[in-house]
Every structure is written in C-alpha cells, then in structure tokens.
C-alpha positions as a Python dict, from the first residue, in 0.01 Angstrom:
ca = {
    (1, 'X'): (0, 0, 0),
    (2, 'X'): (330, -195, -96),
    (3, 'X'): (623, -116, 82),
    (4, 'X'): (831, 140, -71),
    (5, 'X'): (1161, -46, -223),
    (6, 'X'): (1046, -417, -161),
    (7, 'X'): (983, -582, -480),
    (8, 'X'): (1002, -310, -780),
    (9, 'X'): (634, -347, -993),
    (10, 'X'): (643, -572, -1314),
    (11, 'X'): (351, -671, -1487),
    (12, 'X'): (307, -1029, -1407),
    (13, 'X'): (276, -1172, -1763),
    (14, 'X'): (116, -1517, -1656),
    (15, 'X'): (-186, -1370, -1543),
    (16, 'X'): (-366, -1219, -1884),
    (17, 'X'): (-617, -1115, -1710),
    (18, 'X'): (-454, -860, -1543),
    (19, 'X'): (-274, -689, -1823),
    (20, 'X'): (-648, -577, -2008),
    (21, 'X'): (-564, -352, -2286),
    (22, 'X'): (-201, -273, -2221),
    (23, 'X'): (-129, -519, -2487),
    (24, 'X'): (-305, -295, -2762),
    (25, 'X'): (-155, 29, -2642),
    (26, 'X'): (-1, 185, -2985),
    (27, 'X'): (411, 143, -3041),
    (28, 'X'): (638, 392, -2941),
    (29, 'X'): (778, 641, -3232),
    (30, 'X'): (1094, 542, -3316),
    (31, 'X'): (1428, 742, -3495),
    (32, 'X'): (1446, 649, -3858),
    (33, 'X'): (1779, 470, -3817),
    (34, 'X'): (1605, 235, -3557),
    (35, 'X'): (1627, -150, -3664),
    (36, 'X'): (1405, -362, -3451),
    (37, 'X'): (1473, -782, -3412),
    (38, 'X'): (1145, -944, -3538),
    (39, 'X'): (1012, -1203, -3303),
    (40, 'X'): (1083, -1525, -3503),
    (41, 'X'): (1472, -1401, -3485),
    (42, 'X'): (1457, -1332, -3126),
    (43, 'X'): (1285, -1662, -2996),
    (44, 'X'): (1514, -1919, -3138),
    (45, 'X'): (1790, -1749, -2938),
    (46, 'X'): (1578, -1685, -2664),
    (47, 'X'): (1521, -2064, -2653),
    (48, 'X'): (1896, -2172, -2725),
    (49, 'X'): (2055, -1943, -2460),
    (50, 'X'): (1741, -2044, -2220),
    (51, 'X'): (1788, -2434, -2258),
    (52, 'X'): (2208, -2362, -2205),
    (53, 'X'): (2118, -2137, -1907),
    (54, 'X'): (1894, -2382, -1725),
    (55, 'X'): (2174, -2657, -1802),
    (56, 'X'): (2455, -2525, -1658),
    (57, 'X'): (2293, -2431, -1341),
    (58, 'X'): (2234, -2765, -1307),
    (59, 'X'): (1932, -2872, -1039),
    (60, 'X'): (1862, -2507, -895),
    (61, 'X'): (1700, -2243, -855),
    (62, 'X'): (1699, -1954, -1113),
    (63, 'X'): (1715, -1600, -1038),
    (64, 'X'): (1753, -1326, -1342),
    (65, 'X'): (1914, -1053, -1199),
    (66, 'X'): (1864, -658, -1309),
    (67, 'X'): (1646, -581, -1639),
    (68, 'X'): (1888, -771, -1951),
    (69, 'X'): (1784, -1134, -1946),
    (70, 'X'): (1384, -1084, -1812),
    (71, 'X'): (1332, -1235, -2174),
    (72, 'X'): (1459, -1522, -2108),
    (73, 'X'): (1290, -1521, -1737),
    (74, 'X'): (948, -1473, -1924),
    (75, 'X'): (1019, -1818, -2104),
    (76, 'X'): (1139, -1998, -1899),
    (77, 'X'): (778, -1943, -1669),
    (78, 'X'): (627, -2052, -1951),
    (79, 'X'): (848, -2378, -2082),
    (80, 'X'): (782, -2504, -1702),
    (81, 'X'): (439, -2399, -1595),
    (82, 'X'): (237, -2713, -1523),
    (83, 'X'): (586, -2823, -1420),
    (84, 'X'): (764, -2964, -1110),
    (85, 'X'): (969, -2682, -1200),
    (86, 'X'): (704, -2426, -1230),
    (87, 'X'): (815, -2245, -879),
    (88, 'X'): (1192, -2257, -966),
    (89, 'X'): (1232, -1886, -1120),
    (90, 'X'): (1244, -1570, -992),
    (91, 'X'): (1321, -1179, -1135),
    (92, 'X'): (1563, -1001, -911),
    (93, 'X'): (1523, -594, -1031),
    (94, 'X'): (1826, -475, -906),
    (95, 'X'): (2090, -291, -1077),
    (96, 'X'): (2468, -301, -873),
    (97, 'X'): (2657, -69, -1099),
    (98, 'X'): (2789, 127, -771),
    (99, 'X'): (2905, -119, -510),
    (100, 'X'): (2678, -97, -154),
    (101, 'X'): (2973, 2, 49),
    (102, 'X'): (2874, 386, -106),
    (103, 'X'): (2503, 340, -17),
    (104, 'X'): (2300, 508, 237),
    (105, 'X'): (2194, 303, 536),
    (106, 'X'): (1830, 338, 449),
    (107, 'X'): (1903, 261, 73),
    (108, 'X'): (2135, -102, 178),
    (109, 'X'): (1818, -175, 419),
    (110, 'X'): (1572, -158, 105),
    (111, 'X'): (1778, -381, -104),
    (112, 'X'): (1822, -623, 190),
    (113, 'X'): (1435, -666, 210),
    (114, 'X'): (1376, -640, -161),
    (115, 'X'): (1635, -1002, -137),
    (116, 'X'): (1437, -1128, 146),
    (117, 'X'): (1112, -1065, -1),
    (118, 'X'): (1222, -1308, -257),
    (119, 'X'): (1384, -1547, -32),
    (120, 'X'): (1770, -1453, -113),
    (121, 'X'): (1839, -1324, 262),
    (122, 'X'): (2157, -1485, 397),
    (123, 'X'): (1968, -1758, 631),
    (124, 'X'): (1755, -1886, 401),
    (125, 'X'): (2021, -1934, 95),
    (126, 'X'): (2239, -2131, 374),
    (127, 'X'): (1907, -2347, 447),
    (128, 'X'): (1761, -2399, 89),
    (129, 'X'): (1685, -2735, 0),
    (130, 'X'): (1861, -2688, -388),
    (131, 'X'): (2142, -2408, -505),
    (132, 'X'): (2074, -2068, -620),
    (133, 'X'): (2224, -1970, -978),
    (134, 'X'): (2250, -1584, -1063),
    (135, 'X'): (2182, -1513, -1399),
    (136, 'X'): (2298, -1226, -1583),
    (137, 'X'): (2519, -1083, -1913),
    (138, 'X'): (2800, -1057, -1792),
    (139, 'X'): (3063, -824, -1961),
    (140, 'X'): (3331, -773, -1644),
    (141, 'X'): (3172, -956, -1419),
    (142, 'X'): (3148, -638, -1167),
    (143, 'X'): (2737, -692, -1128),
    (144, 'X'): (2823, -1055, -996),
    (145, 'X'): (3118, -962, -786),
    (146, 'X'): (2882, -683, -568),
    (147, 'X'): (2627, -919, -521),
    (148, 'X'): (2820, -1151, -390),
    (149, 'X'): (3009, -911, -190),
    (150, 'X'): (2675, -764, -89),
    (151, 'X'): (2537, -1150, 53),
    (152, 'X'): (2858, -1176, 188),
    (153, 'X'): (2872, -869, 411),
    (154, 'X'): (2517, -961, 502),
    (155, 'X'): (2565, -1277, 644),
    (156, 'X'): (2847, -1143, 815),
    (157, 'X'): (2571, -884, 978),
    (158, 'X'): (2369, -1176, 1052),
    (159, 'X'): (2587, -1412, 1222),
    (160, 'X'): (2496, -1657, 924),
    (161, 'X'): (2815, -1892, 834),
    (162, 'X'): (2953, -1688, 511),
    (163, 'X'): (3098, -2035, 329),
    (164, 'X'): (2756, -2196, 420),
    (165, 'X'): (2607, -1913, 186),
    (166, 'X'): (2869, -1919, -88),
    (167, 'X'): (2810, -2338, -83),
    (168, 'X'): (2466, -2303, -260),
    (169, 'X'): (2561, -2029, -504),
    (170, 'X'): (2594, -2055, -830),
    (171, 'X'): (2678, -1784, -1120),
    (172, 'X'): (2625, -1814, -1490),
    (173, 'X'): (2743, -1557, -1679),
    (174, 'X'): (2607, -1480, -2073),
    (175, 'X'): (2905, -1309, -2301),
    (176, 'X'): (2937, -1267, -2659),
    (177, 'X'): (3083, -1550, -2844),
    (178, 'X'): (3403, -1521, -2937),
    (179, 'X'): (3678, -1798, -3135),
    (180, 'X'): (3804, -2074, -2900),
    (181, 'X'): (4129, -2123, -2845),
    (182, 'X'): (4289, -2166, -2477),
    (183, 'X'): (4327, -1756, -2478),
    (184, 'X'): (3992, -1721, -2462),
    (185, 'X'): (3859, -1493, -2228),
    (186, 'X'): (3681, -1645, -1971),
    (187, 'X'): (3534, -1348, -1706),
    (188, 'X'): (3563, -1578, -1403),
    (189, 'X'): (3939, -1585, -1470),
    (190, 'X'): (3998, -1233, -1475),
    (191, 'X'): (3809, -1133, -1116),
    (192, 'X'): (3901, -1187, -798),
    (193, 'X'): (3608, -1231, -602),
    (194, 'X'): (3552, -1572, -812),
    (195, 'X'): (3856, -1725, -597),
    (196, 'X'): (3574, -1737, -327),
    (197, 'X'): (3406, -1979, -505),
    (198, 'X'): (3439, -2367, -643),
    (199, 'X'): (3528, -2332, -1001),
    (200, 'X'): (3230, -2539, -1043),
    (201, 'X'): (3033, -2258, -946),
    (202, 'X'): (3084, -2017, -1192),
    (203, 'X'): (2968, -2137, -1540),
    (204, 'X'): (2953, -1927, -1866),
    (205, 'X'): (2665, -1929, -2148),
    (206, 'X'): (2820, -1783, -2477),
    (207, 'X'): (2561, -1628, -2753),
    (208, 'X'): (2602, -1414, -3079),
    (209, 'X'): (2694, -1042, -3024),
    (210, 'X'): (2439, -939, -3162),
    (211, 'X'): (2173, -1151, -2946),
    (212, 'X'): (2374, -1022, -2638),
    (213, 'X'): (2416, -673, -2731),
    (214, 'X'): (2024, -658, -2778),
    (215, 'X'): (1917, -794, -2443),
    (216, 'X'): (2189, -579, -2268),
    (217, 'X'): (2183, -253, -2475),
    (218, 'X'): (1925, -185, -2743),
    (219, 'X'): (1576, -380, -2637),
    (220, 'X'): (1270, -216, -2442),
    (221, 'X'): (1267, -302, -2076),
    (222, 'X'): (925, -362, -1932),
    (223, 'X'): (1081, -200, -1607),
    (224, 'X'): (1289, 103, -1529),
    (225, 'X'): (1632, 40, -1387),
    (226, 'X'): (1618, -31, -1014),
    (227, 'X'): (1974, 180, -919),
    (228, 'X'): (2092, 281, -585),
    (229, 'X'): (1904, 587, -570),
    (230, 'X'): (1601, 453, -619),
    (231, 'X'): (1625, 187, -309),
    (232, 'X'): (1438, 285, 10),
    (233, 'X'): (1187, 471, -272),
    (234, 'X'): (851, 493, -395),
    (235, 'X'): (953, 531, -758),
    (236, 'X'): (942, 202, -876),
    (237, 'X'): (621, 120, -687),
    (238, 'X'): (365, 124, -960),
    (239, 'X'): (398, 35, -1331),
    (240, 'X'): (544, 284, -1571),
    (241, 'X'): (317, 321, -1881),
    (242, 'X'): (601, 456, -2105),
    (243, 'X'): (539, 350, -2478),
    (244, 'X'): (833, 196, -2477),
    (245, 'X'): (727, -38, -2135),
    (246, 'X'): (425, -120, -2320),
    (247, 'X'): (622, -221, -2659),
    (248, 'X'): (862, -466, -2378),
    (249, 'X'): (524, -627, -2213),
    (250, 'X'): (402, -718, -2566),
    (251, 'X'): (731, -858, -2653),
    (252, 'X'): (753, -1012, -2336),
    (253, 'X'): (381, -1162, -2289),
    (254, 'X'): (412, -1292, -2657),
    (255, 'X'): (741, -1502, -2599),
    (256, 'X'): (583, -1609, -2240),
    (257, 'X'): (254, -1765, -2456),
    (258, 'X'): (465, -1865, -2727),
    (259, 'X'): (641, -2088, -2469),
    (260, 'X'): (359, -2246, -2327),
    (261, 'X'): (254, -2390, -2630),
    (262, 'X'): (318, -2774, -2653),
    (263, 'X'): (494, -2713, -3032),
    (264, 'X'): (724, -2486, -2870),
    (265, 'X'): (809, -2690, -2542),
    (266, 'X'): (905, -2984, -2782),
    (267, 'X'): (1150, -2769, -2943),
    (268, 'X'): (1302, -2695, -2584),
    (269, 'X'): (1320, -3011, -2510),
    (270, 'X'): (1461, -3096, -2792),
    (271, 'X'): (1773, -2828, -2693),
    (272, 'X'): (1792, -3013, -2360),
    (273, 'X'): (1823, -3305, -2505),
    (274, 'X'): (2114, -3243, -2695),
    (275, 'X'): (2304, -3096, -2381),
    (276, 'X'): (2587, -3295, -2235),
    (277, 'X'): (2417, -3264, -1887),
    (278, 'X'): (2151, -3472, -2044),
    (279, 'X'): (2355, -3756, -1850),
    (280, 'X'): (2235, -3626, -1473),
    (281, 'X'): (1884, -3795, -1388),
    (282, 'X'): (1726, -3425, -1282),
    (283, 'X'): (1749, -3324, -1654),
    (284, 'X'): (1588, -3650, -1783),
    (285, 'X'): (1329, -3553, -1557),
    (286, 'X'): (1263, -3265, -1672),
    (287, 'X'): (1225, -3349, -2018),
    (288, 'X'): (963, -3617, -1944),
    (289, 'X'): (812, -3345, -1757),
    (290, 'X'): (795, -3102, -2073),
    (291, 'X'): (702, -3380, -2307),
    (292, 'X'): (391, -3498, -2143),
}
C-alpha cells in the first residue's frame, strides 16, 4: 500500500498499457458557454513554450511544479525518450498557496518526503551532479518564493549548507506576454526572496494570455490539487476517475504520443535550433540527439 502523502497518483502516460480503456471513457458534459482549445492550437504552443522552457534552464534538471504546466511535462517525456535526456523530468504535485510556516507538523513531514521521494530533499540538491530548474506560471511569484523558503528552512533542519542548496537552483517562471519596453514587469524584480539568488537563476518564459490563462485557469487537470490539507493524507492516493480527469489523460496521453513521433521531434528541434542558447555545446547535443 503506498504511503499516504508520498507521491500523489498520476496516470503514468508512457506506459499505454496501463491506462486500458480510460482513454475511451465518454467526455464530460459541459455548460453551453464552454469553448474548448482544439489540439492542433494547443500543441504548437505547447511545443514553443516547451523548447523556451528547456532553454533557459540551461543543462538541468526539470521539475513541473503543482498541476498548470503537466502539459508541457507530458511532452517533454516524449520529445526526449530514447534520449540522454530521457531521465531529466520530473512532476512535482504540490500546490504552496498557504506558506508551510501555517502547516501542521504531520502535514510539513508529508511534503518533505513527497520532495525526497523525488530526490528534491536538501542533501541531495546540494550533491546533484547538474542544477535543478522549477517550472511553473508564475503570476506573483508567491508559489516560487514558498518553495524556496520551504528548501531553505529544510536544510536549515538538516544541517545541509543553505547557499550550497540555493547554488543548483534554478527558477523559470511562464507569464503572459506583454509589450517590451524597460517598464516591463519582470516578477523576479518585484519579490524579495529572489535577492537570495544569482540573477542568473531566475529566468522568465513569456507566452500568449490566452495559452497561459488555459494551462493555469480553464484546462482539465488529470490530478486534483495537492493543497496543504491534503498532505500527510490518503486522498490523493489512488486515481480520481472524474470525467473531467479522464478528458485531461486523453489530452495529455495524445500530446505525449504526438511528441514521440519523429515528424514532431524535428519540429522541436527545429525551435531549439533557433534559440540563442543554441551557442552552449549541451544544446547542440541535444539536437543531434533528437534528430537521429
């Protein structure tokens, strides 16, 4: 029996086997007013925002954090399987709307082995052989600032060397695009827990409003949200056949296959390609790697 509050279930959409006929289940009923993004509008920004993602983390690891960006999680698995990079993403179901400092002690002990279950405890980010980028939409930048405050006051539990930690993170934030100018706002300008960090840590990936406000506001989740009252639980244990859930995996399992296919990791490439970090010798790489 798993653990109550380790790793929250999520269908593991690289394994078809295992999904059977979940994929067939009928669509949820939806309000007349509902307008749904068809799939050949939502990959090319799935792709886009992907390729400018993996970019600007530069040579890392990749974790998604909470439920909005698991879209572009579930390409990104498939763009790189049969990859060197195959191993270098990971889905981090948390949601840190209410800062851990209000927790329960049995609630901040779940989420600390949910983290190490995945390898994010404060030891083994200090030790890892390549940085750790967050990945999230970011709108304040609150959900970034409690994690880190969260690995912070862990390490500090620990006896781990907090600056050690903070060395091999990385945060990239996704906003809505807005007009350039040099009033833009940035969100790791306006925060102060970014001041514990390298500018060169903190990197933004900008997208159309309407691409973000779909991942963060609008689209089907696969999971339900993993808040602080559901740490230290069984209630996220199993999978959650909701019709809406099912409608997410289908979504979710077709952009995963879609980005497997060798038509489709040509187009990636091809985004790569055109990135200015094209210049570092890890991102050539990788594009031979997706090309052959």
């Amino acid at each position: 029996m798993r653990e109550p509050g380790v790793v929250p279930f999520r269908w593991d959409v690289r394994r078809r086997e295992q999904l059977g006929r979940l994929l067939s289940a009928p669509p949820p009923e939806r309000p007349y007013w509902y307008i749904p993004t068809r799939f050949r509008e939502l990959l090319p920004e799935v792709r886009a925002c992907t390729a400018r993602v993996l970019a600007r983390a530069g040579d890392a690891r990749l974790v998604f954090v909470g439920r909005s960006p698991e879209n572009l999680f579930d390409y990104l698995t498939g763009a790189l399987a049969d990859t060197p990079w195959a191993d270098r993403c990971d889905l981090l179901s948390v949601s840190l709307q209410v800062g851990t400092e209000w927790v329960s002690a049995p609630a901040l002990r779940a989420l600390r082995r949910q983290h190490a279950a995945l390898g994010l405890h404060p030891a083994a980010i200090a030790s890892a052989p390549r940085p750790i980028a967050f990945v999230d939409l970011v709108s304040s930048g609150g959900t970034f600032g409690q994690l880190s405050a969260f690995l912070s006051r862990w390490a500090r539990d620990e006896g781990v060397d907090v600056h050690a930690v903070r060395r091999r993170l990385r945060w990239i934030g996704i906003t809505s695009r807005t007009r350039n100018s040099p009033n833009t706002w940035r969100w790791f300008q306006r925060v102060d827990w970014a001041k514990d960090y390298p500018r060169g840590a903190l990197r933004g990936v900008s997208v159309d409003w309407w691409f973000w406000s779909w991942l963060g506001n609008h689209q089907d989740k696969t999971m339900r949200s993993n808040g602080y009252e559901h740490w230290g639980t069984e209630n996220l244990a199993g999978p959650d056949h909701a019709p809406e859930r099912l409608e997410a995996l289908r979504v979710a399992y077709k952009i995963h296959e879609k980005a497997r296919q060798r038509d489709e990791r040509e187009r990636f490439a091809a985004e790569l390609v055109e990135r200015p970090e094209m210049r570092e010798p890890w991102l050539r790489s990788l594009v031979v790697a997706l090309r052959r």
